[in-house]
Amino acid sequence: MTTTEMMTFKTEPFILNFGPVHPSTHGVYRMRATLDGEVIIDIEPVVGYLHRGIEKLAEERTYSGFIPLTDRLDYISPMSNNLGYCLAVEKLAGIKVPERGDYLRVIIAELQRLANHCIAVGSFLNDCGAYYTPFMYAFRERERIIDLFDMVCGQRLTYNYMRIGGVSQDIPDEFLPALQKLVKRMPRWVDEYDFLLMQNEILLARTKGVGILPKETAISCGITGPVARASGVNWDLRKNDPYSIYDRFEFDIPTGETGDCYDRYRVRMEEMRQSLRIIEQAMKDIPAGPVRADVPHLIRPPKGEAYARLEAPKGELGYYLVSDNSIAPYRCHIRPTSLINLTALREMVKGWKVADLIAIFGSIDITMGEVDR
Amino acid sequence: MTVALSGKDIAGRLEEKFPGSIEESGPDSLVVKSDSLLAVAGYLKDTGGLEFNFLNYITAVDYYSYFEVVYQMTSLKHNHSIVMKTRCYGRENPSVPSVISLWQAADFQEREIYDLMGIKFEGHPNLKRIFLWEGFQGHPLRKDYL
C-alpha cells in the first residue's frame, strides 16, 4: 500500500471512558474523552458519584451540628472547611472570636494548607509518572502535620476542631514545641523536592507549556486558588479580603506567568514556604486567654443571610447561609472550589494527548467530596 | 478589603439605565426582574467603574411562594462586590435566563441548581442533571421534597 493510499483511510473519533474508578481521577471522577488517535478533541465530565446531599442535610441539623459534615466535603483539608462554615455562622450571628482562638485558627489553617499541598504536589507528580516516590516523600511530611492535628483534636482525618466562636479546645503543652520543630525542618524538606524535581528534565518536559490556562479564561471560569494565581491572577483572599486576623501577618502571594502545569506546581511549592512564614509569626505572637467565645449550644441567628469565604488550599471556599431565626439553617450553600475549578478543564485539555490530560487534571488538585457534596 | 457595594446605590443607577428592571433593593442586595436579568448582568460586568468580572457563586433558595436565584459578583480590579438576585414565581416550570454567556463559571453551577432545585436556565447549552442520575424524580433541595 502506498503512503497516499494510507492517508485516505477513513478515521473516526474514538470515545474513551476514564473512571469513575481510576487511580488518576483522584476519587470518583469520570470523563468521557473523545479522541482523534491520541489527541483529545473534547471531554465531557461526569460527576455525582459521591453526592450525599450535604446541603440538604444542613437544613435538618443545628448550626453546630453541621460542623462534622463539613469535614466530609474537602476531606484533604477538613480544617479549612470547618473554618469556612464557622466564619459564616459567626458573620450571621455576630459572634466575636477571642484573640487566642483566632491565632490558633490561623496556625491550624496554614498547617492544613501545607498538608493539602503535600498531597496536591505528591499526587500531581504521581500523575506525571514519577510513580509513588515523591508521593511517599510528601506523605512523610504530611504525616508530621497530621500528628500535630491529632495532638489538638484527637483525629487524623475528620477533625471537627473549629467551633462557632473559636476552637473546641486549647492546644496541649507539647504542641508548640512540636510545631516549632516542624517549622524548622519543613523548609529543608520543601527544598529537597525542589532539588529533586524543579530541574528534572522529564518533569519539565511533561509540565512546561502543558495545559495553559489564560488569565482571562481563569477569571471568566471563576477559577481561584493556586490554579488562578499560576495564570497570573493576583488574587488571594488572605490579602484581598482578609478574614480572621490575616491582616496582621507578612507574607507574599506567589504568582505564575504562563499558567501551565509547571507554574501551578511551582506556585504550590512557594505557597508552602509562605505558609511557614505565617505560622512562624503567629507562633511568636500567640496570646494567652480563652480559645472560644461563650456561645450556647443552640444558637438562633437573626433572620437574614450571610456569605463568608476564605482562601482554602484549593481556592475560594464560601458558605452562603440563610437564617429564619430557628435553630437550623434555612438554606446552606457551599461554594465548591473543586467543582468550579474544573470548569476550565475542557478548554485546557483540548489538543493535548491522553497522558497530558492526566497531568493537567492532576495539576488542578480537586477533591471529589467537594465536587459532589 | 472587598467593599460590598450598596444594593440601593446600584439599583438607582440601573433604574436609570433599564427602567422597571429592579424589583426590590436593600443595603446588601438588589432583586432584578428575571426578564431583564441578562441585560443588567451584562451592564454590571462591562461598565467602567463597576466591572464585575468574577462570578463568585450562583445558588438558589426555595421560599415556597417563589424561588430566589442569588448571584454574587466581585470585581477583581476594584475589589468590590455585589449580590444580585432574581425571583421566579410558580413551582411548575420556573426559569431564569442563563448567564453562561457572560461568565463561564455559571456552567456547572446552573446545572447543579437545575438538578437540585428544578429551575431551568434558558440558553444554557448543556442543561441536564449533574449530580443525580437521568430519570431521577423530583428536585431534592426544594422545601416540599421529602
PDB file of C-alpha atoms in Angstrom, chain A residues 44-49 51 55-56 59 217-224 233 235 237 239-242 305 307 309 316 320 322 329-331 333 335-336 339-340 342-343 346-347 371-373, chain B residues 1-2 29 53-64 68 70 72 74-76 79 83 85 102-109 111-112 116-117 126 128 130-132 140-143 145:
ATOM      1  CA  GLU A  44     -17.301  15.558  28.983  1.00  0.00           C
ATOM      2  CA  PRO A  45     -17.016  15.487  32.764  1.00  0.00           C
ATOM      3  CA  VAL A  46     -19.447  13.224  34.594  1.00  0.00           C
ATOM      4  CA  VAL A  47     -19.705  13.819  38.325  1.00  0.00           C
ATOM      5  CA  GLY A  48     -22.088  12.928  41.115  1.00  0.00           C
ATOM      6  CA  TYR A  49     -20.799   9.560  42.246  1.00  0.00           C
ATOM      7  CA  HIS A  51     -23.199  13.115  46.051  1.00  0.00           C
ATOM      8  CA  GLU A  55     -26.640  20.948  51.614  1.00  0.00           C
ATOM      9  CA  LYS A  56     -29.987  19.306  52.294  1.00  0.00           C
ATOM     10  CA  GLU A  59     -31.275  22.080  56.839  1.00  0.00           C
ATOM     11  CA  THR A 217     -10.336  32.303  30.914  1.00  0.00           C
ATOM     12  CA  ALA A 218      -9.374  31.724  34.524  1.00  0.00           C
ATOM     13  CA  ILE A 219     -11.326  34.772  35.660  1.00  0.00           C
ATOM     14  CA  SER A 220     -14.339  34.030  33.469  1.00  0.00           C
ATOM     15  CA  CYS A 221     -14.466  30.436  34.684  1.00  0.00           C
ATOM     16  CA  GLY A 222     -14.363  31.519  38.303  1.00  0.00           C
ATOM     17  CA  ILE A 223     -11.075  29.724  38.936  1.00  0.00           C
ATOM     18  CA  THR A 224      -9.462  30.581  42.260  1.00  0.00           C
ATOM     19  CA  VAL A 233      -4.416  36.371  38.646  1.00  0.00           C
ATOM     20  CA  TRP A 235      -5.930  37.295  43.965  1.00  0.00           C
ATOM     21  CA  LEU A 237      -8.443  36.366  49.923  1.00  0.00           C
ATOM     22  CA  LYS A 239      -4.609  39.632  51.241  1.00  0.00           C
ATOM     23  CA  ASN A 240      -7.501  40.990  49.178  1.00  0.00           C
ATOM     24  CA  ASP A 241     -10.299  40.365  51.648  1.00  0.00           C
ATOM     25  CA  PRO A 242      -8.599  39.433  54.929  1.00  0.00           C
ATOM     26  CA  GLU A 305     -28.310  35.799  55.179  1.00  0.00           C
ATOM     27  CA  TYR A 307     -21.783  34.699  52.796  1.00  0.00           C
ATOM     28  CA  ARG A 309     -15.413  32.957  52.338  1.00  0.00           C
ATOM     29  CA  GLU A 316     -12.141  30.406  47.439  1.00  0.00           C
ATOM     30  CA  TYR A 320     -23.920  31.046  51.982  1.00  0.00           C
ATOM     31  CA  VAL A 322     -29.918  31.855  55.169  1.00  0.00           C
ATOM     32  CA  PRO A 329     -30.122  26.977  58.716  1.00  0.00           C
ATOM     33  CA  TYR A 330     -32.970  27.577  56.287  1.00  0.00           C
ATOM     34  CA  ARG A 331     -30.537  27.135  53.438  1.00  0.00           C
ATOM     35  CA  HIS A 333     -24.999  26.608  50.107  1.00  0.00           C
ATOM     36  CA  ARG A 335     -19.319  27.317  47.132  1.00  0.00           C
ATOM     37  CA  PRO A 336     -17.432  24.298  45.872  1.00  0.00           C
ATOM     38  CA  LEU A 339     -16.210  21.887  41.127  1.00  0.00           C
ATOM     39  CA  ILE A 340     -15.772  25.433  39.845  1.00  0.00           C
ATOM     40  CA  LEU A 342     -12.992  22.061  36.939  1.00  0.00           C
ATOM     41  CA  THR A 343     -14.985  24.401  34.682  1.00  0.00           C
ATOM     42  CA  ARG A 346     -12.348  21.130  28.998  1.00  0.00           C
ATOM     43  CA  GLU A 347     -10.668  24.138  27.427  1.00  0.00           C
ATOM     44  CA  VAL A 371     -17.164  18.454  43.849  1.00  0.00           C
ATOM     45  CA  ASP A 372     -20.180  16.266  44.566  1.00  0.00           C
ATOM     46  CA  ARG A 373     -21.001  17.299  48.132  1.00  0.00           C
TER      47      ARG A 373
ATOM     48  CA  MET B   1     -10.722  44.522  51.894  1.00  0.00           C
ATOM     49  CA  THR B   2     -13.506  43.773  49.462  1.00  0.00           C
ATOM     50  CA  SER B  29     -28.501  43.172  47.648  1.00  0.00           C
ATOM     51  CA  ASN B  53     -15.665  40.309  36.020  1.00  0.00           C
ATOM     52  CA  PHE B  54     -15.659  37.481  38.542  1.00  0.00           C
ATOM     53  CA  LEU B  55     -18.732  35.458  39.442  1.00  0.00           C
ATOM     54  CA  ASN B  56     -18.271  34.075  42.952  1.00  0.00           C
ATOM     55  CA  TYR B  57     -21.206  31.727  43.031  1.00  0.00           C
ATOM     56  CA  ILE B  58     -24.783  31.152  41.981  1.00  0.00           C
ATOM     57  CA  THR B  59     -27.254  29.487  44.249  1.00  0.00           C
ATOM     58  CA  ALA B  60     -30.987  29.253  44.723  1.00  0.00           C
ATOM     59  CA  VAL B  61     -33.271  29.338  47.732  1.00  0.00           C
ATOM     60  CA  ASP B  62     -36.799  27.994  47.922  1.00  0.00           C
ATOM     61  CA  TYR B  63     -39.141  30.387  49.756  1.00  0.00           C
ATOM     62  CA  TYR B  64     -42.316  28.408  48.916  1.00  0.00           C
ATOM     63  CA  GLU B  68     -34.745  33.164  44.584  1.00  0.00           C
ATOM     64  CA  VAL B  70     -28.630  34.508  44.082  1.00  0.00           C
ATOM     65  CA  GLN B  72     -22.558  37.227  43.880  1.00  0.00           C
ATOM     66  CA  THR B  74     -16.743  40.585  42.512  1.00  0.00           C
ATOM     67  CA  SER B  75     -14.626  42.992  40.569  1.00  0.00           C
ATOM     68  CA  LEU B  76     -11.035  41.836  40.839  1.00  0.00           C
ATOM     69  CA  ASN B  79     -12.091  44.845  44.774  1.00  0.00           C
ATOM     70  CA  VAL B  83     -25.216  40.430  45.473  1.00  0.00           C
ATOM     71  CA  LYS B  85     -30.933  38.216  42.989  1.00  0.00           C
ATOM     72  CA  LEU B 102     -21.099  36.378  30.497  1.00  0.00           C
ATOM     73  CA  TRP B 103     -19.322  34.135  32.966  1.00  0.00           C
ATOM     74  CA  GLN B 104     -18.359  30.590  32.052  1.00  0.00           C
ATOM     75  CA  ALA B 105     -18.275  29.869  35.774  1.00  0.00           C
ATOM     76  CA  ALA B 106     -22.048  29.535  35.578  1.00  0.00           C
ATOM     77  CA  ASP B 107     -21.791  26.274  33.632  1.00  0.00           C
ATOM     78  CA  PHE B 108     -21.727  23.635  36.388  1.00  0.00           C
ATOM     79  CA  GLN B 109     -23.471  25.794  38.951  1.00  0.00           C
ATOM     80  CA  ARG B 111     -26.689  22.655  36.085  1.00  0.00           C
ATOM     81  CA  GLU B 112     -26.492  21.992  39.800  1.00  0.00           C
ATOM     82  CA  LEU B 116     -31.358  20.020  42.803  1.00  0.00           C
ATOM     83  CA  MET B 117     -33.838  22.902  42.709  1.00  0.00           C
ATOM     84  CA  ASN B 126     -25.999  21.621  28.185  1.00  0.00           C
ATOM     85  CA  LYS B 128     -29.047  18.355  32.268  1.00  0.00           C
ATOM     86  CA  ILE B 130     -25.220  16.929  37.090  1.00  0.00           C
ATOM     87  CA  PHE B 131     -25.214  15.009  40.386  1.00  0.00           C
ATOM     88  CA  LEU B 132     -28.293  12.821  40.215  1.00  0.00           C
ATOM     89  CA  PRO B 140     -34.244  17.354  46.445  1.00  0.00           C
ATOM     90  CA  LEU B 141     -33.331  20.846  47.597  1.00  0.00           C
ATOM     91  CA  ARG B 142     -36.899  22.057  47.256  1.00  0.00           C
ATOM     92  CA  LYS B 143     -38.582  22.503  50.582  1.00  0.00           C
ATOM     93  CA  TYR B 145     -39.269  17.341  48.695  1.00  0.00           C
TER      94      TYR B 145
END
